[in-house]
Amino acid sequence: GFATVFDSTVSFGVEGSGVDLDAEDLLGLDSSLVVFRLDALYRLGASRRHQLDFSYVGFRRSAGRTLSETITIGDETVVAGTAIESYLNSDFFRASYTYSFLQNERFNLGAGLGVYIAPVGYGIDVTTPGETRTVDERDVTLPLPVFSIRGEVRLCRRFSLRGSVDGFYLELDGYSGSLFEAQVGVEYQFTKNLGMGVAYDFFNVDVNAAGEASDFPGIDFDGAVNVRTSGLLLYGKLSF
C-alpha cells in the first residue's frame, strides 16, 4: 500500500482564457489517499548488470463543495457560493533501463534512461437552481523521458538499503517540463524469494505547454499541470 499526500494545481488556457485551480484547497479534493502501487524489476543475463523496471500507480479523486471564491473558467464566471462537483484523475506508468556500473556482494549502483506516461484528466460541474452542467472537462497524456539512478547497499544478511532517483527538465518553444521522483527505503528478506520493505517516496511533475505551438512531441494541450505527491510505501516483495 502507498499512503500519499497531494499538492496539485491544474490550468488550461495559458493566456488567461482558462482556469487555474488549487485542487485540494479550492476544489476540496482529497489531500491524502491510500492506494495500491505495482512495481516490477527484472535483471537480465548472468552478470545481472542490466535491469528493467516497471511501475504503476493511479489516483482517483472527486469532491463536491460550495465555492469559497469567484473563479473564471473560459468565458464563464462562477461566483462564490455556487455548488460545484469536480474530479482530478491521474495515472503514472514508468519503464526504465539501468546498467550497474558498480556491482559486488554488498553494493550495486547503476544509471540509465526511462520514460513516464501520465494520463491526467479533470472536470468541473456547476449546479444552479434547476440545472447541473459541465463547465470544463479536459484530458491530457504527458510523455516524459527521464534519467535514472538506482542504488542498493546490503547492510547485513537480511537487511538492505535501497534508493532511486528519476529526473528530467526541458525547455522548448511553447513547452517547459520537469519531473523528479526520489525513493529511499529498507528491505528485510525473510527467505530467498520472500521479503518486505518500507520506503519514502517523493514525486513532482510540472508541465506547461502552448498547444499546437509546442515543439515537444505528444503534447497537444494549452495550459499547465502540476502534481506533487509524497508518502510512505509499505510493500511485499516476491523474487523468482
XYZ file of N, CA, C and O in Angstrom, residues 7-206:
800
model
N -0.361 17.751 -3.436
C -0.399 19.200 -3.642
C -0.498 19.388 -5.141
O 0.496 19.200 -5.859
N -1.682 19.748 -5.662
C -1.928 19.716 -7.106
C -2.544 21.014 -7.585
O -3.395 21.606 -6.918
N -2.123 21.462 -8.770
C -2.792 22.550 -9.471
C -2.943 22.141 -10.925
O -2.164 21.361 -11.463
N -3.985 22.688 -11.561
C -4.212 22.398 -12.973
C -4.694 23.669 -13.635
O -5.462 24.440 -13.056
N -4.219 23.928 -14.847
C -4.581 25.137 -15.574
C -4.698 24.796 -17.045
O -3.834 24.135 -17.607
N -5.765 25.267 -17.672
C -5.925 25.132 -19.110
C -6.251 26.506 -19.683
O -7.178 27.165 -19.241
N -5.469 26.919 -20.674
C -5.609 28.258 -21.218
C -4.539 29.147 -20.641
O -4.750 29.841 -19.656
N -3.358 29.136 -21.232
C -2.214 29.788 -20.607
C -2.258 31.309 -20.697
O -1.509 31.982 -20.029
N -3.124 31.866 -21.531
C -3.175 33.308 -21.654
C -4.402 33.877 -20.955
O -4.975 34.877 -21.355
N -4.812 33.192 -19.866
C -5.913 33.704 -19.072
C -7.280 33.290 -19.558
O -8.295 33.722 -19.016
N -7.335 32.464 -20.612
C -8.622 32.048 -21.141
C -9.158 30.820 -20.446
O -10.251 30.369 -20.737
N -8.392 30.237 -19.538
C -8.829 29.008 -18.892
C -8.932 29.163 -17.400
O -9.191 30.237 -16.867
N -8.694 28.055 -16.697
C -8.879 28.017 -15.251
C -7.577 27.586 -14.596
O -6.877 26.721 -15.096
N -7.244 28.245 -13.486
C -6.057 27.900 -12.718
C -6.522 27.569 -11.310
O -6.982 28.457 -10.584
N -6.441 26.293 -10.926
C -7.102 25.824 -9.713
C -6.151 25.089 -8.796
O -5.330 24.290 -9.246
N -6.287 25.359 -7.503
C -5.659 24.527 -6.481
C -6.630 23.399 -6.175
O -7.717 23.625 -5.638
N -6.243 22.190 -6.527
C -7.185 21.068 -6.492
C -7.633 20.709 -5.079
O -8.761 20.260 -4.883
N -6.745 20.890 -4.088
C -7.099 20.495 -2.724
C -7.817 21.622 -1.979
O -8.899 21.427 -1.423
N -7.244 22.836 -1.979
C -7.814 23.916 -1.177
C -9.083 24.494 -1.786
O -10.068 24.741 -1.078
N -9.085 24.725 -3.095
C -10.235 25.361 -3.725
C -11.338 24.369 -4.066
O -12.517 24.602 -3.790
N -10.961 23.225 -4.666
C -11.966 22.258 -5.109
C -12.345 21.250 -4.036
O -13.347 20.549 -4.179
N -11.533 21.143 -2.975
C -11.876 20.224 -1.891
C -11.531 18.784 -2.167
O -12.041 17.881 -1.485
N -10.659 18.514 -3.154
C -10.266 17.131 -3.415
C -9.416 16.601 -2.269
O -8.751 17.362 -1.552
N -9.428 15.279 -2.089
C -8.672 14.658 -1.004
C -7.209 15.073 -1.067
O -6.580 15.013 -2.129
N -6.672 15.471 0.077
C -5.256 15.812 0.143
C -4.403 14.619 0.541
O -3.169 14.702 0.536
N -5.024 13.488 0.863
C -4.281 12.267 1.180
C -5.117 11.066 0.781
O -6.352 11.094 0.840
N -4.435 10.008 0.348
C -5.077 8.761 -0.070
C -4.183 7.588 0.297
O -2.962 7.733 0.434
N -4.791 6.409 0.409
C -4.055 5.159 0.495
C -4.433 4.341 -0.736
O -5.610 4.056 -0.956
N -3.454 3.996 -1.555
C -3.705 3.294 -2.808
C -2.717 2.143 -2.948
O -1.735 2.044 -2.209
N -2.988 1.266 -3.912
C -2.060 0.193 -4.244
C -1.126 0.657 -5.361
O -1.523 1.397 -6.257
N 0.098 0.197 -5.274
C 1.110 0.523 -6.283
C 1.785 -0.774 -6.713
O 2.069 -1.641 -5.882
N 2.055 -0.892 -8.013
C 2.686 -2.090 -8.558
C 4.074 -1.743 -9.068
O 4.245 -0.808 -9.850
N 5.083 -2.469 -8.604
C 6.457 -2.322 -9.086
C 6.995 -3.684 -9.495
O 6.746 -4.686 -8.807
N 7.746 -3.711 -10.592
C 8.375 -4.954 -11.043
C 9.790 -4.644 -11.505
O 10.068 -3.585 -12.070
N 10.696 -5.585 -11.268
C 12.108 -5.431 -11.628
C 12.604 -6.745 -12.218
O 12.293 -7.816 -11.700
N 13.362 -6.637 -13.299
C 13.915 -7.840 -13.926
C 15.371 -7.579 -14.288
O 15.692 -6.583 -14.952
N 16.275 -8.453 -13.839
C 17.696 -8.344 -14.166
C 18.044 -9.382 -15.228
O 17.734 -10.558 -15.074
N 18.698 -8.922 -16.287
C 18.996 -9.773 -17.426
C 20.427 -10.269 -17.366
O 21.321 -9.569 -16.896
N 20.628 -11.480 -17.897
C 21.967 -12.012 -18.072
C 22.586 -12.552 -16.804
O 22.123 -12.305 -15.683
N 23.679 -13.295 -16.973
C 24.354 -13.918 -15.841
C 25.001 -12.889 -14.928
O 25.090 -13.069 -13.716
N 25.459 -11.769 -15.487
C 26.116 -10.743 -14.670
C 25.107 -9.928 -13.861
O 25.487 -9.289 -12.882
N 23.851 -9.925 -14.277
C 22.779 -9.177 -13.615
C 23.069 -7.675 -13.566
O 22.570 -6.974 -12.677
N 23.824 -7.194 -14.517
C 24.107 -5.761 -14.562
C 23.021 -4.972 -15.303
O 22.901 -3.753 -15.130
N 22.261 -5.654 -16.131
C 21.211 -4.999 -16.901
C 19.881 -5.156 -16.162
O 19.470 -6.272 -15.848
N 19.200 -4.029 -15.904
C 17.986 -4.061 -15.087
C 16.858 -3.317 -15.777
O 17.035 -2.200 -16.284
N 15.682 -3.924 -15.809
C 14.464 -3.288 -16.306
C 13.512 -3.073 -15.142
O 13.288 -3.982 -14.332
N 12.955 -1.870 -15.056
C 11.999 -1.523 -14.001
C 10.674 -1.099 -14.618
O 10.643 -0.391 -15.635
N 9.589 -1.504 -13.967
C 8.252 -1.078 -14.357
C 7.472 -0.727 -13.098
O 7.620 -1.396 -12.066
N 6.641 0.311 -13.194
C 5.790 0.642 -12.052
C 4.510 1.298 -12.541
O 4.459 1.881 -13.633
N 3.481 1.198 -11.698
C 2.187 1.854 -11.981
C 1.531 2.255 -10.666
O 1.530 1.488 -9.696
N 0.990 3.467 -10.657
C 0.138 3.898 -9.560
C -0.907 4.841 -10.141
O -0.622 5.612 -11.056
N -2.132 4.744 -9.626
C -3.220 5.592 -10.110
C -3.963 6.237 -8.959
O -4.103 5.642 -7.884
N -4.426 7.469 -9.199
C -5.150 8.213 -8.177
C -6.486 8.672 -8.751
O -6.525 9.239 -9.852
N -7.569 8.454 -7.997
C -8.913 8.875 -8.389
C -9.473 9.753 -7.272
O -9.700 9.287 -6.169
N -9.681 11.027 -7.584
C -10.177 11.940 -6.559
C -11.355 12.742 -7.099
O -11.322 13.226 -8.234
N -12.399 12.875 -6.291
C -13.562 13.686 -6.656
C -14.141 14.294 -5.386
O -13.931 13.787 -4.275
N -14.859 15.411 -5.555
C -15.406 16.109 -4.386
C -16.533 17.025 -4.830
O -16.608 17.450 -5.988
N -17.406 17.334 -3.885
C -18.434 18.348 -4.076
C -18.323 19.368 -2.958
O -18.111 19.013 -1.798
N -18.406 20.646 -3.332
C -18.323 21.687 -2.314
C -18.908 22.987 -2.844
O -19.195 23.109 -4.041
N -19.072 23.951 -1.951
C -19.505 25.292 -2.321
C -18.280 26.181 -2.466
O -17.428 26.221 -1.573
N -18.181 26.873 -3.599
C -17.007 27.696 -3.860
C -16.841 28.779 -2.802
O -17.799 29.473 -2.451
N -15.617 28.935 -2.346
C -15.314 29.975 -1.359
C -14.866 31.268 -2.015
O -14.738 32.297 -1.345
N -14.603 31.244 -3.329
C -14.197 32.441 -4.058
C -14.661 32.336 -5.498
O -14.954 31.252 -6.006
N -14.758 33.471 -6.166
C -15.191 33.513 -7.562
C -14.049 33.081 -8.479
O -12.905 33.504 -8.300
N -14.361 32.236 -9.463
C -13.364 31.796 -10.429
C -13.902 32.006 -11.845
O -15.117 32.072 -12.059
N -12.992 32.129 -12.792
C -13.357 32.275 -14.194
C -12.873 31.051 -14.951
O -11.699 30.683 -14.882
N -13.786 30.409 -15.674
C -13.478 29.224 -16.471
C -13.864 29.531 -17.910
O -15.048 29.611 -18.237
N -12.850 29.717 -18.763
C -13.144 30.116 -20.136
C -13.840 31.461 -20.152
O -13.338 32.451 -19.623
N -15.050 31.512 -20.747
C -15.828 32.752 -20.816
C -16.841 32.853 -19.688
O -17.647 33.787 -19.667
N -16.840 31.905 -18.787
C -17.858 31.853 -17.737
C -17.263 32.175 -16.374
O -16.206 31.658 -15.998
N -17.957 33.021 -15.636
C -17.575 33.344 -14.268
C -18.490 32.589 -13.314
O -19.722 32.679 -13.417
N -17.875 31.838 -12.404
C -18.620 31.080 -11.400
C -18.410 31.787 -10.066
O -17.283 31.871 -9.572
N -19.490 32.315 -9.517
C -19.372 33.178 -8.350
C -19.246 32.343 -7.074
O -19.641 31.171 -7.012
N -18.647 32.974 -6.065
C -18.545 32.344 -4.742
C -19.938 32.000 -4.233
O -20.904 32.733 -4.450
N -20.046 30.845 -3.581
C -21.327 30.366 -3.082
C -22.008 29.372 -3.998
O -23.023 28.774 -3.630
N -21.453 29.158 -5.223
C -22.017 28.196 -6.161
C -21.578 26.784 -5.797
O -20.423 26.555 -5.429
N -22.511 25.837 -5.892
C -22.187 24.431 -5.629
C -21.512 23.828 -6.854
O -22.004 23.970 -7.976
N -20.377 23.163 -6.651
C -19.651 22.531 -7.746
C -19.303 21.091 -7.376
O -19.226 20.736 -6.197
N -19.102 20.276 -8.402
C -18.536 18.934 -8.252
C -17.360 18.836 -9.212
O -17.441 19.308 -10.351
N -16.278 18.229 -8.749
C -15.068 18.173 -9.565
C -14.367 16.843 -9.379
O -14.613 16.114 -8.410
N -13.495 16.531 -10.332
C -12.645 15.352 -10.206
C -11.288 15.652 -10.825
O -11.154 16.506 -11.708
N -10.275 14.967 -10.341
C -8.928 15.014 -10.909
C -8.349 13.614 -10.813
O -8.088 13.111 -9.724
N -8.187 12.968 -11.964
C -7.674 11.607 -12.027
C -6.295 11.612 -12.691
O -6.068 12.335 -13.665
N -5.397 10.815 -12.164
C -4.056 10.739 -12.746
C -3.514 9.322 -12.611
O -3.740 8.652 -11.598
N -2.838 8.874 -13.649
C -2.171 7.578 -13.673
C -0.713 7.817 -14.053
O -0.406 8.677 -14.894
N 0.180 7.028 -13.454
C 1.602 7.172 -13.744
C 2.193 5.795 -14.052
O 2.264 4.925 -13.183
N 2.578 5.617 -15.312
C 3.243 4.407 -15.771
C 4.724 4.748 -15.976
O 5.043 5.758 -16.608
N 5.598 3.903 -15.462
C 7.036 4.144 -15.626
C 7.726 2.883 -16.123
O 7.454 1.780 -15.655
N 8.646 3.059 -17.077
C 9.507 1.972 -17.538
C 10.918 2.536 -17.671
O 11.104 3.648 -18.167
N 11.928 1.782 -17.205
C 13.300 2.290 -17.277
C 14.282 1.142 -17.441
O 14.005 -0.006 -17.063
N 15.422 1.481 -18.009
C 16.547 0.551 -18.145
C 17.730 1.124 -17.371
O 18.056 2.318 -17.488
N 18.395 0.271 -16.578
C 19.549 0.694 -15.790
C 20.699 -0.277 -16.011
O 20.494 -1.500 -16.040
N 21.907 0.281 -16.155
C 23.113 -0.545 -16.219
C 23.910 -0.327 -14.941
O 24.228 0.810 -14.556
N 24.242 -1.418 -14.243
C 25.003 -1.357 -12.991
C 26.491 -1.275 -13.293
O 27.110 -2.259 -13.701
N 27.069 -0.098 -13.106
C 28.499 0.082 -13.376
C 29.353 -0.219 -12.148
O 30.571 -0.364 -12.254
N 28.728 -0.308 -10.959
C 29.430 -0.708 -9.745
C 28.623 -1.822 -9.088
O 27.486 -1.615 -8.670
N 29.217 -3.003 -9.010
C 28.467 -4.155 -8.503
C 29.404 -5.132 -7.812
O 30.406 -5.558 -8.377
N 29.066 -5.451 -6.551
C 29.748 -6.514 -5.822
C 28.772 -7.127 -4.831
O 27.555 -6.886 -4.941
N 29.234 -7.910 -3.881
C 28.337 -8.608 -2.974
C 27.554 -7.659 -2.064
O 26.492 -8.006 -1.574
N 28.096 -6.463 -1.816
C 27.430 -5.535 -0.898
C 26.821 -4.320 -1.591
O 25.840 -3.762 -1.104
N 27.384 -3.896 -2.724
C 26.955 -2.649 -3.355
C 26.470 -2.895 -4.776
O 26.988 -3.755 -5.488
N 25.497 -2.080 -5.153
C 25.016 -2.080 -6.538
C 24.612 -0.654 -6.885
O 23.748 -0.070 -6.240
N 25.275 -0.069 -7.884
C 24.977 1.301 -8.289
C 24.924 1.362 -9.801
O 25.845 0.900 -10.483
N 23.833 1.919 -10.333
C 23.667 1.970 -11.776
C 22.971 3.235 -12.229
O 22.395 3.981 -11.437
N 23.025 3.480 -13.540
C 22.383 4.638 -14.152
C 21.740 4.197 -15.458
O 22.160 3.206 -16.074
N 20.720 4.933 -15.874
C 20.048 4.556 -17.103
C 19.051 5.593 -17.568
O 19.069 6.762 -17.150
N 18.147 5.159 -18.450
C 17.131 6.008 -19.056
C 15.766 5.374 -18.872
O 15.640 4.160 -18.742
N 14.741 6.228 -18.881
C 13.390 5.719 -18.732
C 12.372 6.676 -19.307
O 12.704 7.726 -19.875
N 11.099 6.323 -19.155
C 10.005 7.170 -19.621
C 8.817 7.008 -18.680
O 8.537 5.913 -18.191
N 8.161 8.108 -18.400
C 6.889 8.121 -17.674
C 5.784 8.472 -18.665
O 5.934 9.405 -19.466
N 4.681 7.762 -18.588
C 3.472 8.105 -19.332
C 2.407 8.432 -18.292
O 2.090 7.590 -17.445
N 1.862 9.657 -18.352
C 0.969 10.124 -17.289
C -0.333 10.678 -17.872
O -0.405 11.866 -18.215
N -1.377 9.853 -18.000
C -2.696 10.377 -18.362
C -3.294 11.150 -17.174
O -3.354 10.641 -16.062
N -3.720 12.381 -17.423
C -4.329 13.231 -16.401
C -5.643 13.773 -16.952
O -5.698 14.264 -18.086
N -6.701 13.701 -16.134
C -7.996 14.225 -16.551
C -8.684 14.948 -15.409
O -8.547 14.561 -14.246
N -9.402 16.029 -15.742
C -10.158 16.728 -14.711
C -11.455 17.256 -15.292
O -11.604 17.419 -16.512
N -12.428 17.526 -14.415
C -13.706 18.076 -14.838
C -14.375 18.824 -13.703
O -14.143 18.542 -12.532
N -15.202 19.814 -14.072
C -15.944 20.612 -13.097
C -17.383 20.742 -13.559
O -17.651 21.152 -14.698
N -18.312 20.393 -12.675
C -19.744 20.584 -12.895
C -20.255 21.650 -11.943
O -19.872 21.680 -10.759
N -21.124 22.523 -12.450
C -21.720 23.594 -11.655
C -23.208 23.336 -11.513
O -23.889 23.003 -12.493
N -23.714 23.477 -10.293
C -25.134 23.285 -10.020
C -25.764 24.626 -9.668
O -25.341 25.297 -8.720
N -26.748 25.027 -10.471
C -27.554 26.215 -10.216
C -29.011 25.785 -10.108
O -29.334 24.633 -10.441
N -29.897 26.636 -9.626
C -31.305 26.214 -9.476
C -31.874 25.611 -10.759
O -31.943 26.260 -11.798
N -32.203 24.313 -10.669
C -32.818 23.621 -11.791
C -31.877 23.126 -12.848
O -32.317 22.613 -13.882
N -30.571 23.239 -12.648
C -29.642 22.846 -13.704
C -28.289 22.432 -13.134
O -27.769 23.059 -12.206
N -27.724 21.346 -13.706
C -26.337 20.951 -13.453
C -25.644 20.812 -14.800
O -26.117 20.081 -15.672
N -24.565 21.512 -14.982
C -23.891 21.490 -16.284
C -22.385 21.412 -16.089
O -21.844 21.845 -15.069
N -21.734 20.854 -17.098
C -20.276 20.755 -17.099
C -19.704 22.028 -17.694
O -20.022 22.384 -18.842
N -18.849 22.718 -16.929
C -18.269 23.968 -17.413
C -16.846 23.770 -17.945
O -16.349 24.605 -18.697
N -16.205 22.682 -17.547
C -14.879 22.395 -18.100
C -14.551 20.929 -17.871
O -14.851 20.370 -16.805
N -13.940 20.304 -18.879
C -13.538 18.899 -18.775
C -12.414 18.664 -19.772
O -12.565 18.920 -20.964
N -11.262 18.203 -19.279
C -10.099 18.018 -20.134
C -9.393 16.710 -19.799
O -9.425 16.243 -18.664
N -8.705 16.170 -20.805
C -7.843 15.001 -20.642
C -6.563 15.240 -21.417
O -6.583 15.747 -22.544
N -5.438 14.894 -20.815
C -4.149 15.043 -21.481
C -3.259 13.888 -21.054
O -3.370 13.390 -19.926
N -2.415 13.438 -21.967
C -1.419 12.408 -21.654
C -0.038 13.017 -21.787
O 0.316 13.565 -22.838
N 0.740 12.934 -20.706
C 2.063 13.546 -20.657
C 3.138 12.482 -20.855
O 3.298 11.612 -19.998
N 3.893 12.511 -21.954
C 5.050 11.615 -22.122
C 6.316 12.314 -21.632
O 6.655 13.394 -22.109
N 7.028 11.723 -20.685
C 8.158 12.399 -20.057
C 9.354 11.460 -19.964
O 9.349 10.506 -19.185
N 10.421 11.700 -20.748
C 11.650 10.892 -20.613
C 12.396 11.296 -19.353
O 12.296 12.437 -18.887
N 13.165 10.363 -18.780
C 13.906 10.653 -17.548
C 15.279 9.986 -17.576
O 15.505 8.999 -18.275
N 16.197 10.548 -16.795
C 17.452 9.905 -16.439
C 17.268 9.245 -15.076
O 16.616 9.804 -14.194
N 17.854 8.061 -14.909
C 17.614 7.275 -13.698
C 18.914 6.884 -13.015
O 19.921 6.611 -13.679
N 18.881 6.841 -11.688
C 19.966 6.307 -10.865
C 19.349 5.331 -9.872
O 18.329 5.622 -9.248
N 19.953 4.146 -9.744
C 19.484 3.114 -8.818
C 20.654 2.670 -7.947
O 21.778 2.520 -8.433
N 20.386 2.451 -6.667
C 21.437 2.007 -5.762
C 20.923 1.071 -4.691
O 19.744 1.134 -4.310
N 21.798 0.174 -4.241
C 21.446 -0.769 -3.176
C 22.690 -1.072 -2.350
O 23.784 -1.244 -2.892
N 22.503 -1.096 -1.030
C 23.573 -1.459 -0.109
C 23.042 -2.566 0.801
O 22.012 -2.392 1.460
N 23.736 -3.703 0.822
C 23.346 -4.788 1.729
C 23.957 -4.519 3.093
O 25.175 -4.538 3.271
N 23.104 -4.246 4.081
C 23.566 -3.904 5.425
C 24.015 -5.126 6.208
O 24.967 -5.070 6.988
N 23.306 -6.219 6.019
C 23.658 -7.498 6.641
C 22.970 -8.585 5.830
O 22.478 -8.321 4.735
N 22.921 -9.775 6.352
C 22.411 -10.914 5.579
C 20.962 -10.702 5.126
O 20.606 -11.049 3.998
N 20.127 -10.115 5.977
C 18.705 -9.993 5.649
C 18.248 -8.564 5.354
O 17.195 -8.367 4.759
N 18.985 -7.552 5.768
C 18.579 -6.167 5.580
C 19.370 -5.516 4.456
O 20.570 -5.726 4.310
N 18.668 -4.681 3.685
C 19.332 -3.896 2.640
C 18.689 -2.525 2.549
O 17.507 -2.332 2.876
N 19.479 -1.574 2.098
C 19.019 -0.204 1.901
C 18.967 0.066 0.406
O 19.940 -0.174 -0.307
N 17.817 0.577 -0.070
C 17.630 0.828 -1.496
C 17.259 2.284 -1.732
O 16.585 2.910 -0.914
N 17.691 2.811 -2.870
C 17.330 4.172 -3.239
C 17.292 4.337 -4.747
O 17.944 3.598 -5.490
N 16.511 5.307 -5.207
C 16.422 5.580 -6.644
C 16.052 7.041 -6.859
O 15.382 7.659 -6.030
N 16.500 7.569 -8.005
C 16.184 8.936 -8.411
C 15.893 8.935 -9.907
O 16.646 8.347 -10.690
N 14.790 9.572 -10.296
C 14.461 9.795 -11.703
C 14.275 11.294 -11.904
O 13.571 11.947 -11.107
N 14.882 11.852 -12.959
C 14.785 13.288 -13.166
C 14.777 13.684 -14.624
O 15.317 12.978 -15.484
N 14.154 14.853 -14.890
C 14.016 15.339 -16.264
C 13.688 16.827 -16.213
O 12.901 17.278 -15.379
N 14.322 17.625 -17.088
C 13.940 19.032 -17.245
C 14.237 19.439 -18.684
O 15.308 19.124 -19.225
N 13.290 20.153 -19.297
C 13.461 20.542 -20.684
C 12.647 21.799 -20.969
O 11.517 21.943 -20.502
N 13.221 22.712 -21.749
C 12.519 23.892 -22.242
C 12.648 23.954 -23.758
O 13.750 23.860 -24.298
N 11.515 24.087 -24.439
C 11.463 24.288 -25.883
C 10.492 25.425 -26.155
O 9.813 25.910 -25.238
N 10.391 25.842 -27.420
C 9.391 26.840 -27.777
C 8.003 26.302 -27.471
O 7.603 25.252 -27.978
N 7.286 26.990 -26.618
C 5.923 26.594 -26.287
C 5.828 25.463 -25.295
O 4.731 24.926 -25.076
N 6.943 25.093 -24.670
C 6.893 23.955 -23.740
C 7.978 24.083 -22.680
O 9.115 24.468 -22.976
N 7.635 23.774 -21.441
C 8.621 23.552 -20.378
C 8.085 22.432 -19.495
O 6.880 22.365 -19.212
N 8.969 21.550 -19.084
C 8.525 20.424 -18.282
C 9.619 19.916 -17.378
O 10.804 19.976 -17.714
N 9.213 19.427 -16.214
C 10.166 18.825 -15.286
C 9.490 17.689 -14.555
O 8.260 17.690 -14.350
N 10.281 16.704 -14.197
C 9.815 15.581 -13.393
C 10.932 15.176 -12.447
O 12.102 15.139 -12.846
N 10.562 14.895 -11.220
C 11.535 14.419 -10.240
C 10.850 13.417 -9.324
O 9.778 13.679 -8.784
N 11.456 12.241 -9.180
C 10.980 11.251 -8.216
C 12.177 10.678 -7.486
O 13.180 10.308 -8.103
N 12.075 10.622 -6.176
C 13.130 10.042 -5.345
C 12.486 9.096 -4.340
O 11.425 9.390 -3.788
N 13.145 7.960 -4.132
C 12.639 6.966 -3.191
C 13.809 6.357 -2.423
O 14.848 6.049 -3.010
N 13.622 6.197 -1.126
C 14.630 5.553 -0.294
C 13.897 4.664 0.702
O 12.852 5.034 1.236
N 14.436 3.449 0.911
C 13.751 2.514 1.791
C 14.651 1.406 2.290
O 15.804 1.261 1.857
N 14.102 0.625 3.196
C 14.790 -0.510 3.807
C 13.983 -1.767 3.517
O 12.752 -1.763 3.621
N 14.683 -2.845 3.148
C 14.042 -4.125 2.890
C 14.549 -5.193 3.853
O 15.722 -5.172 4.254
N 13.652 -6.117 4.192
C 14.013 -7.279 5.002
C 13.646 -8.530 4.225
O 12.521 -8.663 3.727
N 14.595 -9.454 4.100
C 14.392 -10.675 3.331
C 14.119 -11.832 4.277
O 14.990 -12.253 5.039
N 12.875 -12.344 4.270
C 12.517 -13.496 5.104
C 13.194 -14.759 4.598
O 13.784 -15.530 5.353
N 13.063 -14.984 3.291
C 13.677 -16.125 2.618
C 14.318 -15.622 1.328
O 14.278 -14.418 1.025
N 14.875 -16.530 0.544
C 15.472 -16.156 -0.724
C 14.464 -15.500 -1.654
O 14.808 -14.620 -2.447
N 13.191 -15.911 -1.568
C 12.175 -15.455 -2.505
C 11.145 -14.498 -1.916
O 10.335 -13.942 -2.657
N 11.146 -14.301 -0.612
C 10.084 -13.518 0.019
C 10.667 -12.458 0.953
O 11.528 -12.751 1.781
N 10.205 -11.229 0.797
C 10.668 -10.145 1.646
C 9.619 -9.059 1.758
O 8.529 -9.124 1.186
N 9.942 -8.030 2.523
C 9.061 -6.882 2.657
C 9.919 -5.637 2.862
O 11.122 -5.724 3.153
N 9.311 -4.456 2.700
C 10.061 -3.232 2.860
C 9.170 -2.054 3.171
O 7.945 -2.109 3.037
N 9.809 -0.978 3.584
C 9.140 0.295 3.802
C 10.005 1.375 3.169
O 11.241 1.333 3.258
N 9.374 2.330 2.486
C 10.124 3.355 1.760
C 9.373 4.673 1.809
O 8.147 4.716 1.988
N 10.131 5.751 1.635
C 9.543 7.082 1.478
C 9.705 7.484 0.013
O 10.781 7.337 -0.565
N 8.625 8.011 -0.573
C 8.628 8.375 -1.985
C 8.170 9.822 -2.150
O 7.158 10.229 -1.580
N 8.931 10.586 -2.941
C 8.554 11.957 -3.306
C 8.486 12.049 -4.821
O 9.392 11.589 -5.523
N 7.409 12.662 -5.327
C 7.199 12.747 -6.777
C 6.660 14.127 -7.125
O 5.750 14.640 -6.454
N 7.202 14.738 -8.182
C 6.702 16.034 -8.648
C 6.805 16.100 -10.168
O 7.866 15.817 -10.745
N 5.697 16.446 -10.819
C 5.695 16.666 -12.266
C 5.074 18.027 -12.531
O 4.061 18.396 -11.929
N 5.715 18.805 -13.407
C 5.274 20.168 -13.703
C 5.450 20.403 -15.189
O 6.575 20.394 -15.703
